């Protein structure tokens, strides 16, 4: 897979949930996958010490699961983009990330479509509680460091 570091997850209305999918089934993502990996790794040195927001609801333990959102519904966090210029520079021009351009197979979902680009960080040895995301969510995960022994269940 071009997105190394763990299998992606796909959950779409009208399509059965599947825990693993081929990045090639999302052509625009496949076209930038290697560049995205390089951009995220280049930005991670600066972001690894960033003060991420703690997510307490999904974590099994405190101070273990953190995230920051670069994009939510067409609004980019410019301060965070200043700290990860490679990732934002690659993704900002993508019209597929505009809520007006993104379309799901089930038209009922398109009116409530939330497009986000986020960094998530799970501390070594920590685990997430079982959970389900929003319908119509496509999550592409890219492990950056210490992911070799991680397991998705």
mmCIF file of C-alpha atoms in Angstrom:
data_model
loop_
_atom_site.group_PDB
_atom_site.id
_atom_site.type_symbol
_atom_site.label_atom_id
_atom_site.label_comp_id
_atom_site.label_asym_id
_atom_site.label_seq_id
_atom_site.Cartn_x
_atom_site.Cartn_y
_atom_site.Cartn_z
ATOM 1 C CA UNK A 1 0.000 0.000 0.000
ATOM 2 C CA UNK A 2 1.221 3.516 -0.702
ATOM 3 C CA UNK A 3 0.014 4.610 2.728
ATOM 4 C CA UNK A 4 2.279 2.522 4.922
ATOM 5 C CA UNK A 5 1.864 2.350 8.652
ATOM 6 C CA UNK A 6 -1.481 0.625 8.946
ATOM 7 C CA UNK A 7 -4.568 -0.176 6.937
ATOM 8 C CA UNK A 8 -7.048 2.586 6.064
ATOM 9 C CA UNK A 9 -10.685 2.353 7.142
ATOM 10 C CA UNK A 10 -13.742 2.979 4.979
ATOM 11 C CA UNK A 11 -17.306 3.553 6.156
ATOM 12 C CA UNK A 12 -19.852 4.863 3.656
ATOM 13 C CA UNK A 13 -23.667 4.739 3.595
ATOM 14 C CA UNK A 14 -24.877 2.269 0.989
ATOM 15 C CA UNK A 15 -21.555 0.470 1.052
ATOM 16 C CA UNK A 16 -20.826 -2.133 3.678
ATOM 17 C CA UNK A 17 -18.156 -1.078 6.133
ATOM 18 C CA UNK A 18 -14.798 -2.516 5.256
ATOM 19 C CA UNK A 19 -11.770 -2.209 7.495
ATOM 20 C CA UNK A 20 -9.231 -2.325 4.660
ATOM 21 C CA UNK A 21 -9.413 -0.746 1.233
ATOM 22 C CA UNK A 22 -6.992 -0.069 -1.554
ATOM 23 C CA UNK A 23 -5.793 3.511 -1.812
ATOM 24 C CA UNK A 24 -6.169 3.015 -5.586
ATOM 25 C CA UNK A 25 -9.961 2.964 -5.124
ATOM 26 C CA UNK A 26 -9.729 6.700 -4.305
ATOM 27 C CA UNK A 27 -7.914 8.008 -7.423
ATOM 28 C CA UNK A 28 -7.140 11.509 -6.165
ATOM 29 C CA UNK A 29 -5.709 10.126 -2.916
ATOM 30 C CA UNK A 30 -3.698 7.511 -4.793
ATOM 31 C CA UNK A 31 -2.239 10.276 -6.962
ATOM 32 C CA UNK A 32 -0.842 12.138 -3.918
ATOM 33 C CA UNK A 33 -0.244 9.241 -1.492
ATOM 34 C CA UNK A 34 3.537 9.162 -1.733
ATOM 35 C CA UNK A 35 3.817 12.963 -1.728
ATOM 36 C CA UNK A 36 1.499 13.082 1.293
ATOM 37 C CA UNK A 37 3.643 10.562 3.161
ATOM 38 C CA UNK A 38 6.752 12.641 2.430
ATOM 39 C CA UNK A 39 4.979 15.886 3.470
ATOM 40 C CA UNK A 40 3.667 14.469 6.759
ATOM 41 C CA UNK A 41 7.058 13.007 7.654
ATOM 42 C CA UNK A 42 8.767 16.305 6.814
ATOM 43 C CA UNK A 43 6.324 18.249 9.015
ATOM 44 C CA UNK A 44 6.298 15.739 11.884
ATOM 45 C CA UNK A 45 9.625 16.880 13.356
ATOM 46 C CA UNK A 46 8.000 20.233 14.133
ATOM 47 C CA UNK A 47 4.606 18.778 15.098
ATOM 48 C CA UNK A 48 5.822 15.998 17.393
ATOM 49 C CA UNK A 49 6.310 18.568 20.163
ATOM 50 C CA UNK A 50 3.125 20.518 19.302
ATOM 51 C CA UNK A 51 0.581 20.924 22.113
ATOM 52 C CA UNK A 52 -2.180 18.683 20.754
ATOM 53 C CA UNK A 53 -5.693 18.714 22.255
ATOM 54 C CA UNK A 54 -6.427 15.701 24.463
ATOM 55 C CA UNK A 55 -9.322 13.442 23.407
ATOM 56 C CA UNK A 56 -10.649 11.834 26.564
ATOM 57 C CA UNK A 57 -13.757 10.099 25.218
ATOM 58 C CA UNK A 58 -12.036 7.432 23.122
ATOM 59 C CA UNK A 59 -8.885 6.882 25.145
ATOM 60 C CA UNK A 60 -8.416 4.071 27.615
ATOM 61 C CA UNK A 61 -6.416 6.181 30.063
ATOM 62 C CA UNK A 62 -5.546 9.824 30.438
ATOM 63 C CA UNK A 63 -2.996 11.792 28.399
ATOM 64 C CA UNK A 64 -2.828 9.101 25.683
ATOM 65 C CA UNK A 65 -4.923 10.261 22.679
ATOM 66 C CA UNK A 66 -4.512 13.698 21.118
ATOM 67 C CA UNK A 67 -5.502 15.464 17.898
ATOM 68 C CA UNK A 68 -5.517 18.743 16.012
ATOM 69 C CA UNK A 69 -7.600 19.622 12.979
ATOM 70 C CA UNK A 70 -6.035 21.293 9.961
ATOM 71 C CA UNK A 71 -9.267 21.575 7.984
ATOM 72 C CA UNK A 72 -12.917 21.448 8.920
ATOM 73 C CA UNK A 73 -15.633 22.306 6.410
ATOM 74 C CA UNK A 74 -13.488 24.408 4.072
ATOM 75 C CA UNK A 75 -11.743 26.347 6.887
ATOM 76 C CA UNK A 76 -8.002 25.722 7.259
ATOM 77 C CA UNK A 77 -6.273 26.428 10.583
ATOM 78 C CA UNK A 78 -3.622 28.839 9.331
ATOM 79 C CA UNK A 79 -1.595 28.749 12.554
ATOM 80 C CA UNK A 80 -1.320 24.971 12.359
ATOM 81 C CA UNK A 81 -0.651 25.151 8.610
ATOM 82 C CA UNK A 82 2.273 27.477 9.386
ATOM 83 C CA UNK A 83 3.709 24.616 11.459
ATOM 84 C CA UNK A 84 3.113 21.984 8.775
ATOM 85 C CA UNK A 85 3.529 23.822 5.471
ATOM 86 C CA UNK A 86 4.294 20.714 3.422
ATOM 87 C CA UNK A 87 1.063 18.916 4.349
ATOM 88 C CA UNK A 88 -1.121 22.010 3.945
ATOM 89 C CA UNK A 89 0.644 23.016 0.742
ATOM 90 C CA UNK A 90 -0.151 19.631 -0.772
ATOM 91 C CA UNK A 91 -3.760 19.346 0.440
ATOM 92 C CA UNK A 92 -5.078 22.930 0.275
ATOM 93 C CA UNK A 93 -5.362 22.960 -3.549
ATOM 94 C CA UNK A 94 -7.309 19.659 -3.595
ATOM 95 C CA UNK A 95 -10.874 20.443 -4.654
ATOM 96 C CA UNK A 96 -11.878 16.989 -3.385
ATOM 97 C CA UNK A 97 -11.516 18.395 0.129
ATOM 98 C CA UNK A 98 -14.028 21.191 -0.511
ATOM 99 C CA UNK A 99 -17.466 20.368 0.872
ATOM 100 C CA UNK A 100 -19.014 21.762 -2.320
ATOM 101 C CA UNK A 101 -17.060 19.250 -4.445
ATOM 102 C CA UNK A 102 -17.065 16.134 -2.258
ATOM 103 C CA UNK A 103 -19.932 13.751 -2.892
ATOM 104 C CA UNK A 104 -20.915 10.517 -1.194
ATOM 105 C CA UNK A 105 -22.725 7.598 -2.857
ATOM 106 C CA UNK A 106 -25.811 8.248 -0.703
ATOM 107 C CA UNK A 107 -27.223 11.724 -1.625
ATOM 108 C CA UNK A 108 -28.845 12.064 1.833
ATOM 109 C CA UNK A 109 -25.375 12.310 3.365
ATOM 110 C CA UNK A 110 -24.130 15.080 1.082
ATOM 111 C CA UNK A 111 -26.125 17.778 2.886
ATOM 112 C CA UNK A 112 -24.459 16.871 6.201
ATOM 113 C CA UNK A 113 -20.994 16.187 4.852
ATOM 114 C CA UNK A 114 -18.179 17.158 7.199
ATOM 115 C CA UNK A 115 -14.737 17.296 5.604
ATOM 116 C CA UNK A 116 -11.789 17.288 7.975
ATOM 117 C CA UNK A 117 -8.043 16.825 7.802
ATOM 118 C CA UNK A 118 -6.554 16.043 11.195
ATOM 119 C CA UNK A 119 -3.458 14.833 12.943
ATOM 120 C CA UNK A 120 -4.022 12.242 15.661
ATOM 121 C CA UNK A 121 -1.457 10.988 18.120
ATOM 122 C CA UNK A 122 -1.775 7.882 20.287
ATOM 123 C CA UNK A 123 0.968 7.465 22.889
ATOM 124 C CA UNK A 124 3.001 4.222 22.814
ATOM 125 C CA UNK A 125 1.341 1.429 24.771
ATOM 126 C CA UNK A 126 -2.034 3.223 24.790
ATOM 127 C CA UNK A 127 -5.219 1.963 23.202
ATOM 128 C CA UNK A 128 -8.483 3.418 21.983
ATOM 129 C CA UNK A 129 -11.847 2.201 23.158
ATOM 130 C CA UNK A 130 -14.061 0.549 20.520
ATOM 131 C CA UNK A 131 -15.986 3.219 18.623
ATOM 132 C CA UNK A 132 -17.654 4.093 15.334
ATOM 133 C CA UNK A 133 -17.167 7.268 13.352
ATOM 134 C CA UNK A 134 -19.700 9.356 11.496
ATOM 135 C CA UNK A 135 -21.371 7.794 8.486
ATOM 136 C CA UNK A 136 -19.806 8.949 5.264
ATOM 137 C CA UNK A 137 -16.362 9.097 6.777
ATOM 138 C CA UNK A 138 -13.247 8.061 4.932
ATOM 139 C CA UNK A 139 -10.239 7.795 7.189
ATOM 140 C CA UNK A 140 -6.788 7.331 5.740
ATOM 141 C CA UNK A 141 -4.281 6.581 8.490
ATOM 142 C CA UNK A 142 -0.568 7.055 8.062
ATOM 143 C CA UNK A 143 1.705 5.933 10.868
ATOM 144 C CA UNK A 144 4.577 8.351 11.471
ATOM 145 C CA UNK A 145 6.624 6.928 14.335
ATOM 146 C CA UNK A 146 6.466 3.917 16.672
ATOM 147 C CA UNK A 147 3.628 2.343 14.684
ATOM 148 C CA UNK A 148 5.347 -0.924 13.793
ATOM 149 C CA UNK A 149 3.746 -2.943 16.626
ATOM 150 C CA UNK A 150 0.360 -1.178 16.507
ATOM 151 C CA UNK A 151 -2.743 -3.242 15.866
ATOM 152 C CA UNK A 152 -6.089 -2.042 14.492
ATOM 153 C CA UNK A 153 -9.029 -4.094 15.771
#
